[in-house]
Coordinates of C-alpha atoms in Angstrom, one line a residue:
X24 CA 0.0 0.0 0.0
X25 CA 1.1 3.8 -0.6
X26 CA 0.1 6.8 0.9
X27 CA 0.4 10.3 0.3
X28 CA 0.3 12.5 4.1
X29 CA 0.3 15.9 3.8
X30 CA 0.5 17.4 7.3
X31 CA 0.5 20.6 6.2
X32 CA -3.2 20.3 5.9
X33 CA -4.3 19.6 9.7
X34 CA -3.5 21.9 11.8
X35 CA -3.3 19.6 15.3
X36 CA -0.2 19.5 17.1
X37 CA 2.2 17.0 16.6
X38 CA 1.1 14.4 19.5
X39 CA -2.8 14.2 17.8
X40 CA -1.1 13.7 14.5
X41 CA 1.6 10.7 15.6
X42 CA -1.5 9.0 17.3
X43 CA -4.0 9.7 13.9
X44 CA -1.4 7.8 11.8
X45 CA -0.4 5.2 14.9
X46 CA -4.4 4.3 14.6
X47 CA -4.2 3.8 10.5
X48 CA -0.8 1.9 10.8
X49 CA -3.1 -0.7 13.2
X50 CA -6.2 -0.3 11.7
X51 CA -5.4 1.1 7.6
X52 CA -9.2 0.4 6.5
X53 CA -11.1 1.4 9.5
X54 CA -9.3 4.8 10.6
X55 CA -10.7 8.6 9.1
X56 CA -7.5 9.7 7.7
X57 CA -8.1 13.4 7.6
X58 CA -4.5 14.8 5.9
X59 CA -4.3 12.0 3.4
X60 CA -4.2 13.0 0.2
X61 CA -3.7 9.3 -1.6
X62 CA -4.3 6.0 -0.9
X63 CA -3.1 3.4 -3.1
X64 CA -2.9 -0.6 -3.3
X65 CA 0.0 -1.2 -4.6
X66 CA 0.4 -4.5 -4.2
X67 CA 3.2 -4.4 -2.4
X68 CA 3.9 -6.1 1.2
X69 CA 5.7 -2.8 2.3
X70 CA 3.6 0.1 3.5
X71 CA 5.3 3.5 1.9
X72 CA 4.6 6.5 3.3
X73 CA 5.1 9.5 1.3
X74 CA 4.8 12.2 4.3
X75 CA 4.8 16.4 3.7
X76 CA 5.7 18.1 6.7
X77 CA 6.1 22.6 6.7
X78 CA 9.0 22.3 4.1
X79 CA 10.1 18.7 4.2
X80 CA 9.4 15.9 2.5
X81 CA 10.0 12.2 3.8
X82 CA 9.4 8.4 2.2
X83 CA 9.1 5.4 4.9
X84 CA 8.8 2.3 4.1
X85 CA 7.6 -0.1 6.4
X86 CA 7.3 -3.8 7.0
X87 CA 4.8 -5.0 9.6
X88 CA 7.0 -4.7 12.5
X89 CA 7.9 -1.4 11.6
X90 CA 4.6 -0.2 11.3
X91 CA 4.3 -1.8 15.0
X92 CA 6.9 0.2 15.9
X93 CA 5.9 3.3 14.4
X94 CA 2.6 3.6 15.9
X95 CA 3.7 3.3 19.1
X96 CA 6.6 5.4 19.1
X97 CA 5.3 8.2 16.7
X98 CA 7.0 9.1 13.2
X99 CA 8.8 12.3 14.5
X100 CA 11.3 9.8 16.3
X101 CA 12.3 8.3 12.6
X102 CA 13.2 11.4 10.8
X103 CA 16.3 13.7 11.1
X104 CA 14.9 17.4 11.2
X105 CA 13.0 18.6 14.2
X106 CA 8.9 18.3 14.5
X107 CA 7.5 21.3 16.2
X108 CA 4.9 20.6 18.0
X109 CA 2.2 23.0 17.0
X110 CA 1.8 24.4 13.7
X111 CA 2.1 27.9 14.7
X112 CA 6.0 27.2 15.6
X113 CA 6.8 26.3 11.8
X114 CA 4.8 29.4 10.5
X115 CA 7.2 31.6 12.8
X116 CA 10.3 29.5 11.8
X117 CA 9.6 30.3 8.1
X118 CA 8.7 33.8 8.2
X119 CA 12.4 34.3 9.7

């Protein structure tokens, strides 16, 4: 399966939007995935993640014991830029 986050389109702080997409990495058919832009079966056994964030722009993909792990310890953990934690904190950082 691939999908296409775009975080950029919810504003709810960071710990709302690691637990949103910890509930679709359990549950990927029964979970309203509000900043979703695709959703695609690809076929695949990996889960890729194509995740927009303010001005970055990320690819995970994930077997299933990844996905475990990612929806328990949230996907801010697993990339190598800093996540603020409300979206008013990125606005100010980019108007600098």
């Amino acid at each position: 399966m691939r999908v296409k986050i775009n975080r950029n389109l919810c504003d709810a702080h960071l710990a709302f939007c690691e637990r949103c997409l910890g509930q679709f990495l359990k549950y990927p058919m029964g979970y309203e995935r509000r900043c979703f832009e695709e959703l695609e079966d690809d076929g695949k056994d990996l889960l890729t993640i194509e995740l927009h964030t303010g001005e970055h722009d990320i690819v995970l993909e994930l077997d299933g014991n990844q996905r475990r792990l990612l929806a328990g310890e949230g996907w801010a953990r697993f990339v190598d830029f800093a996540v603020p934690m409300y979206r008013e904190q990125q606005e100010r950082s980019r108007s600098k």
